[in-house]
mmCIF file of C-alpha atoms in Angstrom:
data_model
loop_
_atom_site.group_PDB
_atom_site.id
_atom_site.type_symbol
_atom_site.label_atom_id
_atom_site.label_comp_id
_atom_site.label_asym_id
_atom_site.label_seq_id
_atom_site.Cartn_x
_atom_site.Cartn_y
_atom_site.Cartn_z
ATOM 1 C CA UNK A 1 53.485 6.686 0.776
ATOM 2 C CA UNK A 2 55.398 3.887 2.505
ATOM 3 C CA UNK A 3 54.584 0.338 1.462
ATOM 4 C CA UNK A 4 53.169 -0.447 4.908
ATOM 5 C CA UNK A 5 50.874 2.593 4.770
ATOM 6 C CA UNK A 6 49.786 1.666 1.240
ATOM 7 C CA UNK A 7 48.932 -1.869 2.336
ATOM 8 C CA UNK A 8 46.913 -0.529 5.259
ATOM 9 C CA UNK A 9 45.035 1.823 2.922
ATOM 10 C CA UNK A 10 44.305 -0.977 0.446
ATOM 11 C CA UNK A 11 43.103 -3.222 3.259
ATOM 12 C CA UNK A 12 40.817 -0.477 4.521
ATOM 13 C CA UNK A 13 39.382 -0.017 1.041
ATOM 14 C CA UNK A 14 38.807 -3.749 0.643
ATOM 15 C CA UNK A 15 36.817 -3.763 3.876
ATOM 16 C CA UNK A 16 34.909 -0.597 3.023
ATOM 17 C CA UNK A 17 33.948 -1.626 -0.523
ATOM 18 C CA UNK A 18 31.486 -4.405 0.435
ATOM 19 C CA UNK A 19 29.980 -2.128 3.075
ATOM 20 C CA UNK A 20 29.510 0.651 0.526
ATOM 21 C CA UNK A 21 27.973 -1.815 -1.925
ATOM 22 C CA UNK A 22 25.575 -3.029 0.752
ATOM 23 C CA UNK A 23 24.638 0.553 1.607
ATOM 24 C CA UNK A 24 24.031 1.268 -2.084
ATOM 25 C CA UNK A 25 21.833 -1.806 -2.488
ATOM 26 C CA UNK A 26 19.855 -1.037 0.667
ATOM 27 C CA UNK A 27 19.284 2.556 -0.461
ATOM 28 C CA UNK A 28 18.098 1.443 -3.885
ATOM 29 C CA UNK A 29 15.813 -1.219 -2.412
ATOM 30 C CA UNK A 30 14.345 1.483 -0.186
ATOM 31 C CA UNK A 31 13.785 3.601 -3.293
ATOM 32 C CA UNK A 32 11.984 0.714 -4.981
ATOM 33 C CA UNK A 33 9.780 0.241 -1.906
ATOM 34 C CA UNK A 34 8.771 3.899 -1.921
ATOM 35 C CA UNK A 35 8.191 4.006 -5.694
ATOM 36 C CA UNK A 36 6.049 0.874 -5.544
ATOM 37 C CA UNK A 37 3.998 2.246 -2.636
ATOM 38 C CA UNK A 38 3.295 5.384 -4.665
ATOM 39 C CA UNK A 39 2.215 3.319 -7.680
ATOM 40 C CA UNK A 40 0.102 0.887 -5.693
ATOM 41 C CA UNK A 41 -1.578 3.165 -3.185
ATOM 42 C CA UNK A 42 -1.507 6.731 -4.508
ATOM 43 C CA UNK A 43 -2.213 6.362 -8.235
ATOM 44 C CA UNK A 44 -5.904 5.671 -8.871
ATOM 45 C CA UNK A 45 -6.039 5.721 -12.660
ATOM 46 C CA UNK A 46 -5.441 2.135 -13.795
ATOM 47 C CA UNK A 47 -3.523 3.026 -16.957
ATOM 48 C CA UNK A 48 -1.223 5.392 -15.067
ATOM 49 C CA UNK A 49 -0.810 2.837 -12.275
ATOM 50 C CA UNK A 50 0.136 0.134 -14.776
ATOM 51 C CA UNK A 51 2.689 2.425 -16.396
ATOM 52 C CA UNK A 52 4.282 3.421 -13.091
ATOM 53 C CA UNK A 53 4.377 -0.172 -11.812
ATOM 54 C CA UNK A 54 6.080 -1.228 -15.059
ATOM 55 C CA UNK A 55 8.688 1.478 -14.485
ATOM 56 C CA UNK A 56 9.357 0.208 -10.960
ATOM 57 C CA UNK A 57 9.612 -3.373 -12.256
ATOM 58 C CA UNK A 58 12.149 -2.264 -14.885
ATOM 59 C CA UNK A 59 14.242 -0.538 -12.211
ATOM 60 C CA UNK A 60 14.130 -3.665 -10.054
ATOM 61 C CA UNK A 61 15.124 -5.813 -13.037
ATOM 62 C CA UNK A 62 18.147 -3.575 -13.624
ATOM 63 C CA UNK A 63 19.105 -3.851 -9.962
ATOM 64 C CA UNK A 64 18.759 -7.638 -10.094
ATOM 65 C CA UNK A 65 21.248 -7.706 -12.982
ATOM 66 C CA UNK A 66 23.677 -5.582 -10.988
ATOM 67 C CA UNK A 67 23.365 -7.842 -7.941
ATOM 68 C CA UNK A 68 23.053 -11.414 -9.271
ATOM 69 C CA UNK A 69 22.508 -13.893 -6.519
ATOM 70 C CA UNK A 70 20.533 -11.433 -4.387
ATOM 71 C CA UNK A 71 16.852 -12.202 -3.906
ATOM 72 C CA UNK A 72 15.624 -8.762 -2.830
ATOM 73 C CA UNK A 73 15.519 -7.064 -6.267
ATOM 74 C CA UNK A 74 13.708 -10.110 -7.675
ATOM 75 C CA UNK A 75 11.069 -9.812 -4.955
ATOM 76 C CA UNK A 76 10.480 -6.137 -5.698
ATOM 77 C CA UNK A 77 10.328 -6.807 -9.433
ATOM 78 C CA UNK A 78 7.696 -9.469 -8.771
ATOM 79 C CA UNK A 79 5.700 -7.207 -6.455
ATOM 80 C CA UNK A 80 5.719 -4.417 -9.050
ATOM 81 C CA UNK A 81 4.701 -6.831 -11.816
ATOM 82 C CA UNK A 82 1.833 -8.049 -9.614
ATOM 83 C CA UNK A 83 0.599 -4.478 -9.243
ATOM 84 C CA UNK A 84 0.902 -3.986 -13.003
ATOM 85 C CA UNK A 85 -1.014 -7.229 -13.533
ATOM 86 C CA UNK A 86 -3.826 -6.090 -11.258
ATOM 87 C CA UNK A 87 -4.054 -2.753 -13.046
ATOM 88 C CA UNK A 88 -4.101 -4.325 -16.519
ATOM 89 C CA UNK A 89 -6.296 -7.352 -15.868
ATOM 90 C CA UNK A 90 -7.184 -9.815 -18.606
ATOM 91 C CA UNK A 91 -4.706 -12.049 -20.401
ATOM 92 C CA UNK A 92 -2.014 -9.382 -20.258
ATOM 93 C CA UNK A 93 -2.372 -9.246 -16.502
ATOM 94 C CA UNK A 94 -2.240 -13.035 -16.269
ATOM 95 C CA UNK A 95 1.032 -13.133 -18.225
ATOM 96 C CA UNK A 96 2.525 -10.580 -15.839
ATOM 97 C CA UNK A 97 1.327 -12.585 -12.842
ATOM 98 C CA UNK A 98 3.038 -15.689 -14.249
ATOM 99 C CA UNK A 99 6.264 -13.710 -14.629
ATOM 100 C CA UNK A 100 5.934 -12.498 -11.046
ATOM 101 C CA UNK A 101 5.466 -16.075 -9.826
ATOM 102 C CA UNK A 102 8.610 -17.185 -11.645
ATOM 103 C CA UNK A 103 10.652 -14.379 -10.087
ATOM 104 C CA UNK A 104 9.359 -15.195 -6.608
ATOM 105 C CA UNK A 105 10.182 -18.871 -7.055
ATOM 106 C CA UNK A 106 13.690 -17.851 -8.076
ATOM 107 C CA UNK A 107 13.948 -15.581 -5.030
ATOM 108 C CA UNK A 108 12.685 -18.387 -2.796
ATOM 109 C CA UNK A 109 15.485 -20.656 -4.030
ATOM 110 C CA UNK A 110 18.092 -17.961 -3.311
ATOM 111 C CA UNK A 111 16.816 -16.667 0.036
ATOM 112 C CA UNK A 112 13.239 -17.257 1.200
ATOM 113 C CA UNK A 113 13.820 -14.797 4.067
ATOM 114 C CA UNK A 114 14.659 -11.912 1.692
ATOM 115 C CA UNK A 115 13.508 -8.500 2.966
ATOM 116 C CA UNK A 116 13.072 -10.056 6.401
ATOM 117 C CA UNK A 117 9.285 -9.809 6.557
ATOM 118 C CA UNK A 118 7.964 -12.914 4.826
ATOM 119 C CA UNK A 119 7.495 -11.039 1.547
ATOM 120 C CA UNK A 120 8.434 -14.020 -0.634
ATOM 121 C CA UNK A 121 5.794 -16.205 0.997
ATOM 122 C CA UNK A 122 3.194 -13.424 1.211
ATOM 123 C CA UNK A 123 3.572 -12.517 -2.450
ATOM 124 C CA UNK A 124 3.481 -16.114 -3.696
ATOM 125 C CA UNK A 125 0.495 -16.891 -1.483
ATOM 126 C CA UNK A 126 -1.462 -13.880 -2.666
ATOM 127 C CA UNK A 127 -0.797 -14.759 -6.314
ATOM 128 C CA UNK A 128 -1.999 -18.340 -5.844
ATOM 129 C CA UNK A 129 -5.049 -16.984 -4.006
ATOM 130 C CA UNK A 130 -6.062 -14.295 -6.495
ATOM 131 C CA UNK A 131 -5.139 -15.677 -9.927
ATOM 132 C CA UNK A 132 -7.817 -17.876 -11.567
ATOM 133 C CA UNK A 133 -7.213 -21.615 -11.423
ATOM 134 C CA UNK A 134 -6.765 -24.152 -14.199
ATOM 135 C CA UNK A 135 -7.343 -24.020 -17.146
ATOM 136 C CA UNK A 136 -7.119 -20.220 -17.224
ATOM 137 C CA UNK A 137 -4.353 -19.604 -14.729
ATOM 138 C CA UNK A 138 -2.225 -21.126 -11.990
ATOM 139 C CA UNK A 139 -4.389 -20.227 -8.986
ATOM 140 C CA UNK A 140 -4.389 -22.894 -6.289
ATOM 141 C CA UNK A 141 -6.094 -22.446 -2.878
ATOM 142 C CA UNK A 142 -4.030 -25.221 -1.272
ATOM 143 C CA UNK A 143 -0.744 -23.617 -2.327
ATOM 144 C CA UNK A 144 -2.087 -20.201 -1.331
ATOM 145 C CA UNK A 145 -2.907 -21.478 2.150
ATOM 146 C CA UNK A 146 0.506 -23.121 2.575
ATOM 147 C CA UNK A 147 2.446 -20.038 1.505
ATOM 148 C CA UNK A 148 0.323 -17.583 3.483
ATOM 149 C CA UNK A 149 0.658 -19.690 6.622
ATOM 150 C CA UNK A 150 4.437 -19.625 6.113
ATOM 151 C CA UNK A 151 4.231 -15.835 5.740
ATOM 152 C CA UNK A 152 2.371 -15.433 9.039
ATOM 153 C CA UNK A 153 4.817 -17.803 10.726
ATOM 154 C CA UNK A 154 7.739 -15.720 9.415
ATOM 155 C CA UNK A 155 6.110 -12.394 10.325
ATOM 156 C CA UNK A 156 3.324 -13.014 12.876
ATOM 157 C CA UNK A 157 2.674 -9.337 13.593
ATOM 158 C CA UNK A 158 3.149 -7.970 10.080
ATOM 159 C CA UNK A 159 0.507 -5.898 8.345
ATOM 160 C CA UNK A 160 0.961 -7.537 4.927
ATOM 161 C CA UNK A 161 1.294 -11.137 6.099
ATOM 162 C CA UNK A 162 -1.869 -10.876 8.192
ATOM 163 C CA UNK A 163 -3.805 -8.841 5.624
ATOM 164 C CA UNK A 164 -3.273 -11.352 2.828
ATOM 165 C CA UNK A 165 -3.961 -14.264 5.169
ATOM 166 C CA UNK A 166 -7.191 -12.543 6.222
ATOM 167 C CA UNK A 167 -8.063 -11.837 2.600
ATOM 168 C CA UNK A 168 -7.545 -15.512 1.727
ATOM 169 C CA UNK A 169 -9.709 -16.688 4.629
ATOM 170 C CA UNK A 170 -12.413 -14.215 3.577
ATOM 171 C CA UNK A 171 -12.360 -15.630 0.037
ATOM 172 C CA UNK A 172 -12.660 -19.132 1.524
ATOM 173 C CA UNK A 173 -15.696 -18.153 3.604
ATOM 174 C CA UNK A 174 -13.877 -18.390 6.970
ATOM 175 C CA UNK A 175 -15.098 -15.012 8.185
ATOM 176 C CA UNK A 176 -14.265 -15.542 11.859
ATOM 177 C CA UNK A 177 -10.699 -16.518 10.958
ATOM 178 C CA UNK A 178 -10.498 -13.581 8.595
ATOM 179 C CA UNK A 179 -11.540 -11.166 11.359
ATOM 180 C CA UNK A 180 -8.800 -12.472 13.660
ATOM 181 C CA UNK A 181 -6.126 -12.118 11.001
ATOM 182 C CA UNK A 182 -7.288 -8.665 9.963
ATOM 183 C CA UNK A 183 -7.400 -7.481 13.566
ATOM 184 C CA UNK A 184 -3.746 -8.495 13.881
ATOM 185 C CA UNK A 185 -3.026 -6.603 10.664
ATOM 186 C CA UNK A 186 -4.799 -3.520 11.997
ATOM 187 C CA UNK A 187 -2.637 -3.644 15.138
ATOM 188 C CA UNK A 188 0.627 -4.105 13.228
ATOM 189 C CA UNK A 189 3.464 -1.764 14.227
ATOM 190 C CA UNK A 190 4.404 1.082 11.907
ATOM 191 C CA UNK A 191 7.334 0.521 9.560
ATOM 192 C CA UNK A 192 9.796 3.448 9.529
ATOM 193 C CA UNK A 193 10.154 4.850 6.031
ATOM 194 C CA UNK A 194 7.122 2.924 4.769
ATOM 195 C CA UNK A 195 4.490 5.492 5.704
ATOM 196 C CA UNK A 196 2.726 5.508 2.328
ATOM 197 C CA UNK A 197 2.563 1.704 2.217
ATOM 198 C CA UNK A 198 1.369 1.522 5.835
ATOM 199 C CA UNK A 199 -1.331 4.115 5.261
ATOM 200 C CA UNK A 200 -2.575 2.411 2.104
ATOM 201 C CA UNK A 201 -2.456 -1.104 3.497
ATOM 202 C CA UNK A 202 -4.207 -0.123 6.712
ATOM 203 C CA UNK A 203 -7.017 1.369 4.627
ATOM 204 C CA UNK A 204 -7.301 -1.984 2.832
ATOM 205 C CA UNK A 205 -7.276 -3.798 6.177
ATOM 206 C CA UNK A 206 -10.026 -1.688 7.728
ATOM 207 C CA UNK A 207 -12.221 -1.956 4.631
ATOM 208 C CA UNK A 208 -11.975 -5.762 4.506
ATOM 209 C CA UNK A 209 -12.258 -6.065 8.292
ATOM 210 C CA UNK A 210 -15.605 -4.253 8.216
ATOM 211 C CA UNK A 211 -16.849 -6.679 5.557
ATOM 212 C CA UNK A 212 -15.568 -9.721 7.449
ATOM 213 C CA UNK A 213 -17.227 -8.607 10.675
ATOM 214 C CA UNK A 214 -20.548 -8.147 8.900
ATOM 215 C CA UNK A 215 -20.264 -11.611 7.374
ATOM 216 C CA UNK A 216 -19.149 -13.201 10.658
ATOM 217 C CA UNK A 217 -22.111 -11.748 12.538
ATOM 218 C CA UNK A 218 -24.604 -12.017 9.737
#
């Protein structure tokens, strides 16, 4: 091969390598999303759900080590740990929730817009909303409100951002506000490749929406 041809080939490889790496990361993030959706929405047994969520979190942790400086694997690790925490409950669940919060804070410092759907804000807001407050845990309604409002601002038509905002408002006794948020969640557009997550989340939305409507009109 002539030197000029070799240089052209090397240049082409140097351009292609980052693109291939990006494709590999995107594919693996998609795999994490699907594995988490299966754990969170399709596994009903709490012990089995905890085990599967832990497996997803471990995969995300490995991906985060391969791609230091990228926020997306940290977000998925935190989301999986949150599912594991919910399945375990108790002090073990609280420790996992604290770990998830730390990962999300790290992701927020790197890229708060990671995953492009407000996931960092949604996940932090839901943790602050659902974890018990001091002295047991770190729950904080004011921080929950601030993060969930940021999530809705980042993704005004999203199913998750509006569901968790509606869930927070329901917990705060704002049933009319909860209905509005949950109606937006119910009308959220489908996400290609996220069919399991969409189906499971919409079931959550409709269940809570029915409760909020009863409360709002009761």
